[in-house]
Amino acid sequence: MRGPLVIAIDGPAASGKGTLARKLAEYYGLKHLDTGLTYRAVAALLMAEGGLEPNGERAVAAAGRLDLSAMDRDLLSAHDIGEAASKIAVIPELRQALVERQRAFASQPPGAVLDGRDIGTVVCPRALTKLYVTASPEVRARRRTDELLGRGKPTDFAAVLADLKRRDARDMERDDSPLRPADDAHLIDTSAMTIEAAFRAAVAIVDAAISAKDRASPS
Ligand code: C5P
């Protein structure tokens, strides 16, 4: 019998990986987990409980209490929560605790699309397909600025760009599970692509992987 179908998507902030992950999950009838939300939810819990300054123990306890099905994307998308999330994401014990939750999610039939920073490298190294979605910092900052302006929030492009670059550096340079493409990841650069074009490119890659797997072990 076939195991759950897992699609791993990694990439930096505002690369388009979240939108792509949601669309792929809908298209293939899979569940979806935005693993960034798990780090954000822990950060929000710690902040609500009297400040970040987390030690591993408090963070691990918060990770154990998380209800993955009740993470409020709107609430957790706040800028200060994203900053706090990337600061606590360097704690190895916290990463270990969240990775266990994320793996348990991925192992449920029929499978799942997970997006984050270390899905193809650490969380689901045996995923059927791994995508690394990226775009230039300027394009990502423009998208993020337009999105915030669209929500009526006064936003400065230069500040958003500086912020994204700082976050990229923190995520790529940490010792534990840094952001990087898995050796067998397919790269999708969305700098000059619509989300529809990125989606079609991703479907072609996933379909090819499904066909190759079916040929290798016909049911
Ligand atoms: O993707 P998002 O911006 O919501 O993630 C917030 C932060 O959580 C990231 O900047 C990163 O530091 C951390 N993160 C991580 N590993 C993941 C997902 C997110 O370290 N798989």
Short mmCIF file of N, CA, C and O and ligand atoms in Angstrom, two decimals, residues 10-11 13-14 17 34-40 81-82 85-87 89-90 95 102 115-119 123 144 167 170-171 174 177, ligand 1:
data_model
loop_
_atom_site.label_atom_id
_atom_site.label_comp_id
_atom_site.label_asym_id
_atom_site.label_seq_id
_atom_site.Cartn_x
_atom_site.Cartn_y
_atom_site.Cartn_z
N ASP A 10 10.01 24.78 0.57
CA ASP A 10 10.80 25.70 1.38
C ASP A 10 11.08 26.97 0.60
O ASP A 10 10.99 27.00 -0.62
N GLY A 11 11.46 28.00 1.34
CA GLY A 11 11.85 29.25 0.70
C GLY A 11 11.78 30.39 1.68
O GLY A 11 11.25 30.24 2.79
N ALA A 13 10.86 34.30 3.20
CA ALA A 13 9.59 35.03 3.41
C ALA A 13 9.16 35.73 2.12
O ALA A 13 9.99 36.25 1.37
N ALA A 14 7.85 35.72 1.88
CA ALA A 14 7.23 36.42 0.74
C ALA A 14 7.70 35.93 -0.62
O ALA A 14 7.67 36.66 -1.60
N LYS A 17 5.66 30.92 -1.50
CA LYS A 17 5.55 29.49 -1.18
C LYS A 17 4.25 29.15 -0.47
O LYS A 17 3.72 28.06 -0.67
N ASP A 34 1.21 25.21 7.23
CA ASP A 34 2.17 26.31 7.15
C ASP A 34 3.00 26.24 8.42
O ASP A 34 2.53 26.64 9.49
N THR A 35 4.22 25.69 8.32
CA THR A 35 4.98 25.46 9.55
C THR A 35 5.48 26.77 10.18
O THR A 35 5.78 26.81 11.36
N GLY A 36 5.54 27.83 9.36
CA GLY A 36 5.89 29.14 9.94
C GLY A 36 4.89 29.53 11.02
O GLY A 36 5.25 30.14 12.04
N LEU A 37 3.62 29.15 10.78
CA LEU A 37 2.59 29.47 11.79
C LEU A 37 2.86 28.77 13.11
O LEU A 37 2.52 29.30 14.17
N THR A 38 3.49 27.59 13.07
CA THR A 38 3.76 26.88 14.33
C THR A 38 4.79 27.65 15.16
O THR A 38 4.66 27.76 16.38
N TYR A 39 5.82 28.20 14.48
CA TYR A 39 6.81 29.02 15.19
C TYR A 39 6.18 30.32 15.66
O TYR A 39 6.45 30.81 16.78
N ARG A 40 5.32 30.90 14.82
CA ARG A 40 4.64 32.13 15.21
C ARG A 40 3.72 31.89 16.41
O ARG A 40 3.63 32.73 17.32
N ILE A 81 5.22 39.44 15.62
CA ILE A 81 5.18 37.99 15.90
C ILE A 81 6.13 37.25 14.95
O ILE A 81 6.83 36.31 15.35
N GLY A 82 6.21 37.72 13.70
CA GLY A 82 7.15 37.11 12.74
C GLY A 82 8.59 37.29 13.20
O GLY A 82 9.41 36.36 13.12
N ALA A 85 9.17 35.05 16.10
CA ALA A 85 9.24 33.65 15.66
C ALA A 85 10.63 33.34 15.14
O ALA A 85 11.22 32.30 15.48
N SER A 86 11.20 34.24 14.34
CA SER A 86 12.51 33.92 13.77
C SER A 86 13.59 33.96 14.84
O SER A 86 14.64 33.32 14.70
N LYS A 87 13.35 34.70 15.93
CA LYS A 87 14.34 34.71 17.03
C LYS A 87 14.29 33.40 17.82
O LYS A 87 15.33 32.83 18.16
N ALA A 89 13.22 30.60 16.69
CA ALA A 89 13.43 29.44 15.80
C ALA A 89 14.87 28.94 15.84
O ALA A 89 15.17 27.90 15.25
N VAL A 90 15.77 29.64 16.54
CA VAL A 90 17.16 29.15 16.64
C VAL A 90 17.32 28.17 17.80
O VAL A 90 18.38 27.58 17.96
N ARG A 95 12.88 23.50 18.08
CA ARG A 95 12.78 22.97 16.72
C ARG A 95 12.44 21.48 16.77
O ARG A 95 11.57 21.00 16.06
N GLN A 102 5.14 18.38 13.34
CA GLN A 102 4.98 18.55 11.88
C GLN A 102 5.07 17.19 11.18
O GLN A 102 4.30 16.92 10.24
N ASP A 115 4.86 23.74 4.17
CA ASP A 115 5.78 24.77 3.71
C ASP A 115 6.49 25.40 4.89
O ASP A 115 5.95 25.48 5.99
N GLY A 116 7.77 25.78 4.64
CA GLY A 116 8.55 26.35 5.73
C GLY A 116 9.97 26.66 5.29
O GLY A 116 10.18 27.17 4.18
N ARG A 117 10.92 26.34 6.16
CA ARG A 117 12.33 26.63 5.85
C ARG A 117 13.18 25.36 5.82
O ARG A 117 14.24 25.33 5.20
N ASP A 118 12.73 24.30 6.50
CA ASP A 118 13.56 23.09 6.66
C ASP A 118 12.76 21.83 6.35
O ASP A 118 13.05 20.76 6.87
N ILE A 119 11.74 21.96 5.52
CA ILE A 119 10.85 20.81 5.29
C ILE A 119 11.57 19.73 4.48
O ILE A 119 11.60 18.56 4.87
N VAL A 123 12.48 18.08 8.11
CA VAL A 123 11.17 17.58 8.57
C VAL A 123 10.74 16.37 7.74
O VAL A 123 10.38 15.33 8.30
N ARG A 144 5.28 42.22 -0.42
CA ARG A 144 4.90 42.40 0.99
C ARG A 144 4.36 43.82 1.23
O ARG A 144 3.35 44.01 1.90
N ARG A 167 15.82 39.12 8.11
CA ARG A 167 15.18 37.83 8.41
C ARG A 167 15.83 36.70 7.61
O ARG A 167 16.11 35.63 8.14
N ARG A 170 19.12 35.81 9.22
CA ARG A 170 18.95 35.03 10.45
C ARG A 170 18.56 33.59 10.12
O ARG A 170 19.06 32.65 10.73
N ASP A 171 17.66 33.41 9.16
CA ASP A 171 17.18 32.05 8.83
C ASP A 171 18.24 31.22 8.10
O ASP A 171 18.30 30.01 8.26
N ARG A 174 21.65 30.47 10.74
CA ARG A 174 21.60 29.78 12.04
C ARG A 174 22.23 28.39 11.92
O ARG A 174 22.28 27.82 10.82
N SER A 177 19.29 23.66 11.35
CA SER A 177 18.31 23.67 10.26
C SER A 177 18.22 25.00 9.52
O SER A 177 17.14 25.57 9.40
O1 C5P B 1 7.16 31.64 7.19
P1 C5P B 1 7.00 32.62 8.33
O2 C5P B 1 7.48 34.00 7.99
O3 C5P B 1 5.65 32.63 8.93
O4 C5P B 1 7.98 32.05 9.49
C1 C5P B 1 8.30 32.80 10.61
C2 C5P B 1 9.67 32.39 11.10
O5 C5P B 1 9.62 31.05 11.62
C3 C5P B 1 10.75 32.34 10.01
O6 C5P B 1 11.41 33.59 9.83
C4 C5P B 1 11.70 31.28 10.52
O7 C5P B 1 12.67 31.83 11.37
C5 C5P B 1 10.82 30.36 11.35
N1 C5P B 1 10.56 29.10 10.65
C6 C5P B 1 11.50 28.10 10.75
N2 C5P B 1 11.28 26.88 10.20
C7 C5P B 1 10.15 26.64 9.52
C8 C5P B 1 9.17 27.66 9.37
C9 C5P B 1 9.42 28.89 9.94
O8 C5P B 1 12.55 28.30 11.35
N3 C5P B 1 9.94 25.42 9.00
#
